[in-house]
Tab-separated table of C-alpha atoms and ligand atoms in Angstrom:
chain	number	residue	atom	x	y	z
A	288	MET	CA	-46.256	-16.656	-3.028
A	289	SER	CA	-45.009	-13.563	-4.793
A	290	ALA	CA	-42.313	-13.558	-7.397
A	291	SER	CA	-40.042	-10.768	-8.448
A	292	LEU	CA	-37.014	-10.483	-10.642
A	293	ALA	CA	-34.795	-10.750	-7.610
A	294	ASN	CA	-36.508	-13.864	-6.326
A	295	PRO	CA	-38.229	-15.680	-9.170
A	296	LEU	CA	-40.545	-18.562	-8.374
A	297	ASN	CA	-39.134	-22.005	-9.188
A	298	LEU	CA	-41.937	-23.829	-11.004
A	299	LEU	CA	-40.164	-27.205	-11.045
A	300	GLY	CA	-41.814	-28.506	-7.858
A	301	MET	CA	-45.275	-27.076	-8.290
A	302	PRO	CA	-48.109	-29.588	-8.639
A	303	ARG	CA	-50.334	-28.987	-11.659
A	304	GLN	CA	-53.420	-27.785	-9.761
A	305	ARG	CA	-51.415	-25.217	-7.854
A	306	LEU	CA	-49.666	-24.101	-11.003
A	307	ALA	CA	-53.079	-23.626	-12.616
A	308	ARG	CA	-54.133	-21.351	-9.756
A	309	GLN	CA	-50.849	-19.472	-10.050
A	310	PHE	CA	-51.493	-18.958	-13.773
A	311	GLU	CA	-54.975	-17.667	-13.031
A	312	GLN	CA	-53.497	-15.184	-10.561
A	313	TRP	CA	-51.246	-13.994	-13.345
A	314	GLY	CA	-54.321	-13.541	-15.534
A	315	GLU	CA	-53.545	-16.586	-17.686
A	316	ARG	CA	-55.724	-19.599	-18.489
A	317	GLY	CA	-55.376	-22.386	-15.911
A	318	PHE	CA	-55.061	-25.186	-18.464
A	319	ARG	CA	-51.734	-23.740	-19.555
A	320	ALA	CA	-50.401	-25.394	-16.395
A	321	THR	CA	-50.930	-28.821	-17.974
A	322	GLN	CA	-48.824	-27.814	-20.964
A	323	LEU	CA	-46.106	-26.462	-18.727
A	324	VAL	CA	-46.017	-29.584	-16.529
A	325	LYS	CA	-45.657	-31.744	-19.645
A	326	TRP	CA	-42.836	-29.564	-20.960
A	327	ILE	CA	-40.936	-29.707	-17.703
A	328	HIS	CA	-41.488	-33.259	-16.541
A	329	GLN	CA	-42.148	-35.239	-19.721
A	330	ARG	CA	-39.931	-33.463	-22.208
A	331	GLY	CA	-37.318	-32.286	-19.724
A	332	GLU	CA	-37.448	-28.696	-20.958
A	333	THR	CA	-36.275	-25.966	-18.593
A	334	ASP	CA	-36.198	-23.015	-20.969
A	335	PHE	CA	-39.543	-21.216	-21.248
A	336	ALA	CA	-38.500	-19.799	-24.623
A	337	ALA	CA	-38.462	-23.314	-26.115
A	338	MET	CA	-42.057	-24.102	-25.087
A	339	THR	CA	-43.450	-23.372	-28.494
A	340	ASP	CA	-47.116	-24.171	-27.866
A	341	LEU	CA	-47.316	-21.352	-25.304
A	342	SER	CA	-47.797	-17.876	-26.727
A	343	LYS	CA	-44.702	-15.758	-27.091
A	344	ALA	CA	-46.159	-13.238	-24.656
A	345	LEU	CA	-46.699	-15.925	-22.013
A	346	ARG	CA	-43.222	-17.349	-22.507
A	347	GLU	CA	-41.717	-13.921	-21.990
A	348	ARG	CA	-43.871	-13.326	-18.954
A	349	LEU	CA	-42.818	-16.633	-17.418
A	350	GLY	CA	-39.205	-15.762	-18.111
A	351	GLU	CA	-39.649	-12.628	-16.022
A	352	LEU	CA	-41.696	-14.055	-13.171
A	353	ALA	CA	-40.393	-17.573	-12.750
A	354	THR	CA	-37.591	-20.071	-13.321
A	355	ILE	CA	-37.134	-23.790	-13.695
A	356	THR	CA	-33.977	-24.368	-11.724
A	357	LEU	CA	-32.239	-27.648	-10.907
A	358	PRO	CA	-29.459	-28.465	-8.486
A	359	GLU	CA	-25.955	-28.950	-9.831
A	360	ILE	CA	-24.490	-32.426	-10.186
A	361	ALA	CA	-21.460	-32.430	-7.873
A	362	LEU	CA	-20.653	-36.085	-8.476
A	363	GLU	CA	-21.951	-38.864	-10.701
A	364	ARG	CA	-20.657	-42.381	-10.274
A	365	SER	CA	-21.625	-45.624	-11.973
A	366	ALA	CA	-20.966	-49.001	-10.424
A	367	GLU	CA	-20.102	-52.244	-12.194
A	368	ASP	CA	-23.641	-53.506	-11.614
A	369	GLY	CA	-25.252	-50.464	-13.281
A	370	THR	CA	-26.099	-48.628	-10.054
A	371	VAL	CA	-25.619	-44.879	-10.467
A	372	LYS	CA	-25.149	-42.484	-7.611
A	373	TRP	CA	-25.344	-38.703	-7.709
A	374	VAL	CA	-24.383	-36.108	-5.175
A	375	LEU	CA	-26.374	-32.969	-5.913
A	376	ARG	CA	-25.294	-29.526	-4.817
A	377	LEU	CA	-28.238	-27.335	-3.785
A	378	ALA	CA	-28.363	-23.570	-4.275
A	379	ASP	CA	-27.342	-22.941	-0.652
A	380	GLY	CA	-24.300	-25.224	-0.917
A	381	ASN	CA	-25.836	-28.226	0.860
A	382	ALA	CA	-25.453	-31.653	-0.724
A	383	ILE	CA	-27.888	-34.559	-1.064
A	384	GLU	CA	-27.707	-38.031	-2.577
A	385	THR	CA	-29.776	-39.909	-5.129
A	386	VAL	CA	-29.199	-43.497	-6.238
A	387	PHE	CA	-30.503	-45.348	-9.306
A	388	ILE	CA	-30.746	-49.130	-9.056
A	389	PRO	CA	-31.445	-50.942	-12.335
A	390	GLU	CA	-32.987	-54.407	-12.394
A	391	ASP	CA	-34.214	-56.529	-15.289
A	392	ASP	CA	-37.813	-55.403	-15.161
A	393	ARG	CA	-37.523	-51.995	-13.509
A	394	GLY	CA	-35.359	-49.017	-12.639
A	395	THR	CA	-35.681	-47.794	-9.069
A	396	LEU	CA	-34.644	-44.337	-7.948
A	397	CYS	CA	-33.855	-43.867	-4.275
A	398	ILE	CA	-34.393	-40.214	-3.377
A	399	SER	CA	-33.687	-37.912	-0.443
A	400	SER	CA	-36.272	-35.776	1.327
A	401	GLN	CA	-34.098	-33.804	3.752
A	402	VAL	CA	-30.527	-32.580	4.124
A	403	GLY	CA	-29.403	-34.894	6.912
A	404	CYS	CA	-31.923	-36.337	9.346
A	405	ALA	CA	-33.050	-35.538	12.877
A	406	LEU	CA	-34.056	-39.020	13.894
A	407	ASP	CA	-30.771	-40.428	15.118
A	408	CYS	CA	-31.243	-44.075	14.187
A	409	THR	CA	-28.055	-45.614	15.504
A	410	PHE	CA	-27.167	-47.737	12.441
A	411	CYS	CA	-27.766	-45.031	9.831
A	412	SER	CA	-24.963	-42.974	8.369
A	413	THR	CA	-27.227	-40.026	7.494
A	414	ALA	CA	-28.002	-39.675	11.210
A	415	GLN	CA	-24.325	-38.925	11.851
A	416	GLN	CA	-24.569	-35.753	9.787
A	417	GLY	CA	-27.342	-34.401	11.970
A	418	PHE	CA	-30.285	-32.467	10.572
A	419	ASN	CA	-29.729	-29.458	8.392
A	420	ARG	CA	-33.027	-28.627	6.651
A	421	ASN	CA	-36.022	-29.899	4.727
A	422	LEU	CA	-35.814	-30.120	0.955
A	423	SER	CA	-38.332	-28.091	-0.983
A	424	ALA	CA	-40.616	-29.879	-3.438
A	425	HIS	CA	-38.496	-28.732	-6.386
A	426	GLU	CA	-35.369	-30.202	-4.787
A	427	ILE	CA	-37.154	-33.533	-4.314
A	428	ILE	CA	-38.637	-33.773	-7.813
A	429	ALA	CA	-35.370	-32.514	-9.323
A	430	GLN	CA	-33.807	-35.862	-8.369
A	431	LEU	CA	-36.308	-37.709	-10.566
A	432	TRP	CA	-36.036	-35.113	-13.339
A	433	LEU	CA	-32.245	-35.388	-13.402
A	434	ALA	CA	-32.156	-39.187	-13.301
A	435	ASN	CA	-34.623	-39.476	-16.186
A	436	ASN	CA	-32.691	-36.901	-18.181
A	437	ARG	CA	-29.249	-38.408	-17.526
A	438	LEU	CA	-29.953	-42.119	-17.867
A	439	PRO	CA	-30.317	-43.992	-21.144
A	440	VAL	CA	-33.865	-45.248	-21.732
A	441	PRO	CA	-33.938	-49.051	-21.876
A	442	GLU	CA	-35.622	-50.651	-24.878
A	443	GLY	CA	-39.354	-51.067	-24.552
A	444	ARG	CA	-39.672	-48.344	-21.940
A	445	SER	CA	-40.399	-44.659	-22.188
A	446	ARG	CA	-38.205	-43.720	-19.253
A	447	ALA	CA	-35.324	-45.081	-17.211
A	448	VAL	CA	-37.010	-44.650	-13.814
A	449	THR	CA	-40.051	-46.875	-13.288
A	450	ASN	CA	-40.126	-46.839	-9.474
A	451	VAL	CA	-39.320	-44.277	-6.798
A	452	VAL	CA	-38.511	-45.017	-3.162
A	453	PHE	CA	-38.109	-42.384	-0.450
A	454	MET	CA	-35.206	-44.260	1.092
A	455	GLY	CA	-32.388	-41.763	0.649
A	456	MET	CA	-31.439	-39.136	3.196
A	457	GLY	CA	-34.060	-37.863	5.590
A	458	GLU	CA	-37.420	-38.763	7.076
A	459	PRO	CA	-40.056	-37.988	4.420
A	460	LEU	CA	-42.932	-37.676	6.888
A	461	ALA	CA	-41.006	-34.967	8.745
A	462	ASN	CA	-41.131	-32.926	5.526
A	463	PHE	CA	-44.759	-33.595	4.809
A	464	ASP	CA	-45.937	-30.807	2.490
A	465	ALA	CA	-42.967	-30.851	0.133
A	466	VAL	CA	-43.023	-34.652	-0.061
A	467	VAL	CA	-46.741	-34.686	-0.841
A	468	ASP	CA	-46.250	-32.068	-3.596
A	469	ALA	CA	-43.439	-34.129	-5.123
A	470	ILE	CA	-45.590	-37.288	-4.956
A	471	ASP	CA	-48.363	-35.399	-6.734
A	472	LEU	CA	-46.043	-34.742	-9.702
A	473	MET	CA	-44.792	-38.332	-9.687
A	474	LEU	CA	-48.338	-39.699	-9.940
A	475	ASP	CA	-49.691	-37.025	-12.325
A	476	ASP	CA	-50.274	-38.431	-15.820
A	477	ASN	CA	-49.034	-35.134	-17.195
A	478	GLY	CA	-45.936	-35.424	-15.021
A	479	TYR	CA	-44.241	-38.789	-14.471
A	480	GLY	CA	-47.397	-40.909	-14.528
A	481	LEU	CA	-46.094	-43.466	-12.024
A	482	SER	CA	-48.688	-45.738	-10.470
A	483	LYS	CA	-49.133	-45.457	-6.719
A	484	ARG	CA	-47.709	-48.943	-6.291
A	485	ARG	CA	-44.472	-47.770	-7.872
A	486	VAL	CA	-43.888	-44.920	-5.440
A	487	THR	CA	-42.884	-46.075	-1.966
A	488	LEU	CA	-42.603	-43.819	1.042
A	489	SER	CA	-40.333	-45.228	3.726
A	490	THR	CA	-40.765	-43.965	7.271
A	491	SER	CA	-39.296	-44.642	10.669
A	492	GLY	CA	-42.815	-44.258	12.038
A	493	LEU	CA	-44.112	-40.734	12.628
A	494	VAL	CA	-47.609	-41.884	13.513
A	495	PRO	CA	-49.662	-38.649	13.237
A	496	ALA	CA	-48.023	-37.773	9.907
A	497	LEU	CA	-48.697	-41.300	8.649
A	498	ASP	CA	-52.393	-40.773	9.316
A	499	ARG	CA	-52.233	-37.435	7.497
A	500	LEU	CA	-50.551	-39.142	4.572
A	501	GLY	CA	-53.331	-41.704	4.388
A	502	ALA	CA	-55.836	-38.855	4.090
A	503	VAL	CA	-54.171	-37.316	1.026
A	504	THR	CA	-52.539	-40.123	-0.938
A	505	ASP	CA	-52.152	-43.877	-1.068
A	506	VAL	CA	-48.680	-44.604	-2.292
A	507	ALA	CA	-46.987	-47.788	-1.158
A	508	LEU	CA	-45.720	-47.722	2.403
A	509	ALA	CA	-42.493	-49.093	3.866
A	510	VAL	CA	-41.891	-48.909	7.601
A	511	SER	CA	-38.466	-49.133	9.191
A	512	LEU	CA	-39.190	-51.539	12.022
A	513	HIS	CA	-35.771	-53.078	12.766
A	514	ALA	CA	-36.730	-54.578	16.124
A	515	PRO	CA	-39.557	-56.747	17.462
A	516	THR	CA	-39.732	-55.176	20.941
A	517	ASP	CA	-39.988	-51.608	22.236
A	518	GLU	CA	-37.010	-52.211	24.491
A	519	LEU	CA	-34.733	-52.888	21.512
A	520	ARG	CA	-36.410	-50.498	19.063
A	521	ASN	CA	-36.088	-47.633	21.557
A	522	ARG	CA	-32.341	-48.010	21.221
A	523	LEU	CA	-32.109	-48.527	17.452
A	524	VAL	CA	-34.849	-46.138	16.308
A	525	PRO	CA	-35.196	-43.546	19.097
A	526	ILE	CA	-38.462	-42.097	17.716
A	527	ASN	CA	-39.976	-45.327	19.059
A	528	ARG	CA	-39.942	-43.739	22.519
A	529	LYS	CA	-42.539	-41.297	21.227
A	530	TYR	CA	-44.491	-43.648	18.935
A	531	PRO	CA	-44.063	-47.199	20.242
A	532	ILE	CA	-44.533	-50.311	18.156
A	533	HIS	CA	-48.219	-50.928	18.943
A	534	ALA	CA	-49.142	-47.348	17.944
A	535	LEU	CA	-47.099	-47.682	14.772
A	536	LEU	CA	-48.697	-50.994	13.789
A	537	ASP	CA	-52.169	-49.561	14.420
A	538	ALA	CA	-51.315	-46.672	12.071
A	539	CYS	CA	-50.073	-49.186	9.462
A	540	ARG	CA	-53.359	-51.057	9.691
A	541	ARG	CA	-55.275	-47.804	9.226
A	542	TYR	CA	-53.117	-46.857	6.242
A	543	THR	CA	-53.650	-50.140	4.432
A	544	ARG	CA	-57.298	-50.531	5.362
A	545	ASP	CA	-58.573	-47.101	4.380
A	546	GLY	CA	-60.219	-46.372	1.055
A	547	ALA	CA	-59.360	-48.487	-1.952
A	548	ARG	CA	-55.977	-49.560	-0.664
A	549	HIS	CA	-55.257	-53.208	-0.828
A	550	HIS	CA	-51.518	-53.262	-0.704
A	551	ARG	CA	-49.531	-54.501	2.219
A	552	VAL	CA	-46.999	-52.620	4.274
A	553	THR	CA	-43.377	-53.530	3.712
A	554	PHE	CA	-41.482	-53.772	6.977
A	555	GLU	CA	-37.808	-53.034	6.677
A	556	TYR	CA	-35.553	-54.836	9.090
A	557	VAL	CA	-31.844	-54.055	9.039
A	558	LEU	CA	-29.947	-57.080	10.352
A	559	LEU	CA	-27.248	-56.178	12.880
A	560	ALA	CA	-25.012	-59.038	14.023
A	561	GLY	CA	-25.750	-60.087	17.592
A	562	ILE	CA	-28.217	-57.232	18.131
A	563	ASN	CA	-31.491	-58.089	16.362
A	564	ASP	CA	-30.624	-61.102	14.177
A	565	GLN	CA	-31.077	-63.989	16.606
A	566	PRO	CA	-33.730	-66.721	16.270
A	567	GLU	CA	-35.574	-65.311	19.296
A	568	HIS	CA	-35.898	-61.982	17.456
A	569	ALA	CA	-37.377	-63.759	14.438
A	570	ARG	CA	-39.865	-65.539	16.682
A	571	GLN	CA	-40.846	-62.278	18.393
A	572	LEU	CA	-41.252	-60.640	14.979
A	573	ILE	CA	-43.506	-63.465	13.787
A	574	ALA	CA	-45.742	-63.073	16.836
A	575	LEU	CA	-45.809	-59.291	16.448
A	576	LEU	CA	-46.754	-59.207	12.762
A	577	ARG	CA	-49.043	-62.213	12.679
A	578	ASP	CA	-52.165	-60.189	11.923
A	579	VAL	CA	-50.634	-57.356	9.866
A	580	PRO	CA	-50.861	-57.764	6.067
A	581	CYS	CA	-47.215	-57.254	5.196
A	582	LYS	CA	-44.018	-58.148	3.439
A	583	ILE	CA	-40.697	-58.214	5.239
A	584	ASN	CA	-37.585	-56.755	3.700
A	585	LEU	CA	-34.400	-57.960	5.405
A	586	ILE	CA	-31.485	-55.581	4.877
A	587	PRO	CA	-28.060	-56.872	5.892
A	588	PHE	CA	-26.402	-53.913	7.648
A	589	ASN	CA	-24.342	-51.693	5.377
A	590	PRO	CA	-21.247	-50.756	7.357
A	591	PHE	CA	-19.831	-47.229	7.274
A	592	PRO	CA	-16.738	-45.762	8.913
A	593	GLY	CA	-17.114	-45.426	12.663
A	594	SER	CA	-20.303	-47.478	12.936
A	595	PRO	CA	-20.547	-49.740	15.972
A	596	PHE	CA	-22.367	-52.521	14.113
A	597	VAL	CA	-21.395	-55.537	12.033
A	598	ARG	CA	-23.193	-57.163	9.114
A	599	PRO	CA	-24.271	-60.719	10.002
A	600	SER	CA	-22.922	-63.639	7.976
A	601	MET	CA	-25.010	-64.696	4.991
A	602	ASN	CA	-25.801	-67.909	6.882
A	603	ALA	CA	-27.262	-65.948	9.773
A	604	VAL	CA	-29.277	-63.804	7.350
A	605	ARG	CA	-30.647	-66.893	5.597
A	606	ALA	CA	-31.481	-68.603	8.890
A	607	PHE	CA	-33.448	-65.512	9.964
A	608	GLU	CA	-35.244	-65.455	6.628
A	609	ARG	CA	-36.091	-69.152	6.842
A	610	LEU	CA	-37.845	-68.719	10.196
A	611	LEU	CA	-40.026	-65.941	8.782
A	612	ASP	CA	-40.607	-67.867	5.587
A	613	ASP	CA	-41.678	-70.991	7.469
A	614	ALA	CA	-44.149	-68.881	9.425
A	615	GLY	CA	-45.746	-67.832	6.124
A	616	PHE	CA	-44.310	-64.320	5.701
A	617	VAL	CA	-43.296	-63.022	2.289
A	618	THR	CA	-39.669	-62.250	3.033
A	619	ILE	CA	-37.057	-60.684	0.783
A	620	ILE	CA	-33.359	-60.284	1.474
A	621	ARG	CA	-32.272	-57.024	-0.060
A	622	ARG	CA	-29.118	-57.423	-2.098
A	623	THR	CA	-26.379	-54.899	-1.608
A	624	ARG	CA	-25.875	-52.898	-4.749
A	625	GLY	CA	-23.199	-50.531	-5.916
A	626	ASP	CA	-20.702	-51.507	-3.213
A	627	ASP	CA	-17.820	-50.232	-5.321
A	628	ILE	CA	-19.243	-46.687	-5.316
A	629	ASP	CA	-20.403	-46.494	-1.682
A	630	ALA	CA	-23.988	-46.441	-2.882
A	631	ALA	CA	-25.431	-47.039	0.562
A	632	CYS	CA	-27.395	-44.191	2.004
A	633	GLY	CA	-25.375	-41.248	3.278
A	634	GLN	CA	-21.973	-42.541	2.262
A	635	LEU	CA	-21.053	-40.250	-0.602
A	636	VAL	CA	-22.028	-36.864	0.714
A	637	GLY	CA	-19.114	-37.023	3.122
A	638	GLN	CA	-16.751	-37.230	0.156
A	639	VAL	CA	-17.674	-33.893	-1.381
A	640	ALA	CA	-16.493	-30.782	0.410
A	641	ASP	CA	-18.561	-30.010	3.485
A	642	ARG	CA	-19.649	-26.405	2.950
A	643	SER	CA	-22.007	-26.407	5.870
A	644	GLY	CA	-19.007	-25.956	8.134
A	645	ARG	CA	-20.189	-28.706	10.432
A	646	GLY	CA	-18.272	-31.884	10.835
A	647	PRO	CA	-19.972	-35.258	11.257
A	648	ARG	CA	-21.334	-36.025	14.667
A	649	MET	CA	-20.075	-39.003	16.576
A	650	ILE	CA	-22.448	-41.883	16.937
A	651	ARG	CA	-24.072	-41.658	20.284
A	652	LEU	CA	-25.785	-44.480	22.163
A	653	HIS	CA	-22.815	-46.651	21.384
A	654	ALA	CA	-22.295	-47.381	25.048
A	655	GLU	CA	-25.959	-48.235	25.539
A	656	LEU	CA	-25.935	-51.054	23.044
A	657	PRO	CA	-24.818	-54.573	23.791
A	658	ARG	CA	-21.589	-55.416	22.002
A	659	PRO	CA	-22.431	-57.273	18.801
A	660	THR	CA	-21.188	-60.835	18.769
A	661	GLY	CA	-18.339	-61.216	16.352
A	662	ALA	CA	-17.658	-57.484	16.334
A	663	PRO	CA	-14.042	-56.443	16.154
A	664	VAL	CA	-12.939	-55.308	19.594
B	161	SAH	N1	-36.163	-42.141	7.252
B	161	SAH	C1	-36.778	-43.111	6.428
B	161	SAH	C2	-36.170	-43.294	5.058
B	161	SAH	C3	-34.665	-43.312	4.935
B	161	SAH	S1	-33.799	-44.754	5.427
B	161	SAH	C4	-36.854	-44.433	7.162
B	161	SAH	O1	-36.353	-44.525	8.274
B	161	SAH	O2	-37.457	-45.369	6.655
B	161	SAH	C5	-34.188	-45.995	4.255
B	161	SAH	C6	-33.926	-47.400	4.792
B	161	SAH	O3	-32.516	-47.684	4.879
B	161	SAH	C7	-34.476	-47.568	6.191
B	161	SAH	O4	-35.129	-48.786	6.338
B	161	SAH	C8	-33.228	-47.507	7.013
B	161	SAH	O5	-33.428	-48.062	8.248
B	161	SAH	C9	-32.232	-48.251	6.150
B	161	SAH	N2	-30.829	-48.035	6.537
B	161	SAH	C10	-30.291	-46.912	7.042
B	161	SAH	N3	-28.972	-47.091	7.301
B	161	SAH	C11	-28.677	-48.357	6.962
B	161	SAH	C12	-27.480	-49.133	6.995
B	161	SAH	N4	-26.334	-48.629	7.423
B	161	SAH	N5	-27.548	-50.408	6.549
B	161	SAH	C13	-28.706	-50.921	6.083
B	161	SAH	N6	-29.858	-50.230	6.025
B	161	SAH	C14	-29.862	-48.973	6.453
């Protein structure tokens, strides 16, 4: 990549090894990259002039050739329960969302990997916006940089964010290279130093890209399953028509089996009243996952305006959980957080001005789905 005054290179998203090669191309020593990565990602410095352990000549050179540029915060909202949500405005005017979810023993940051999403999952509000573009690595890592620099550091910790999940807008495996670069910085001891168990990539199941991921990294994996049969999953997660459940589960087995990985896959299952939350669905799920080392994350549906689905009652959610539990599965019901600030995925972007000039798309497939029981008519 070439850099000029008119189009300086943004170093924020560059993994250390690549930065070292870039430095060498500029005639500088490669190890300077380690210093720079520490300045940017550990100390939160974005001004080359302040990086006092680099020579003055190098600082000036960097100032001419490169930048460290972050998106603008268009909106920052804190909920009663400590959840914080940001809408970030990118240089081209697009907006993305990032959510911080504090718990007693950790702080989880939910980040976006794309502007919008192309996958069209019928219960997801990001899908309604359609797909706009991939985020670059600097736009992905900027979310972690900003959260760590905005949030107070809890006592006994060095940083607010201890865990990262790719569960915001977009399908991370559809933006492979940028996501892998951002993961590199998250895991780098000179960057964020997160352990691979504390970075979770969530995918709707792009099988070939999942195999590629397994070849280059071994972060924790979450898979958006949402249905125990192809017939139902085809309708909820349309990418299933291309990569059906058996192919997806085979890829999950490969991902967890390869190399030194011992962790299990987390299967995410959004519960939609009358659609996939019945006892027969639980029984089908048990049979399906019997021989896959996994955890199951039940997510009561988060409603959004215009969605055709209904969140099941807590009793129905618990009954579903009990069946899985009794069959020996580690099952977690995900609590809804930040309800008072619309913290659920995709719900805030619609509230800042839409500069893309495209309105939200209507939810399709509505007519194809059986009417949920208990749904308002
Ligand atoms: N594209 C990736 C990551 C983004 S979605 C994926 O599909 O995994 C992150 C999680 O939130 C997924 O499990 C997704 O299915 C779930 N989700 C999306 N919309 C939801 C809604 N309205 N209510 C509950 N969960 C939802």
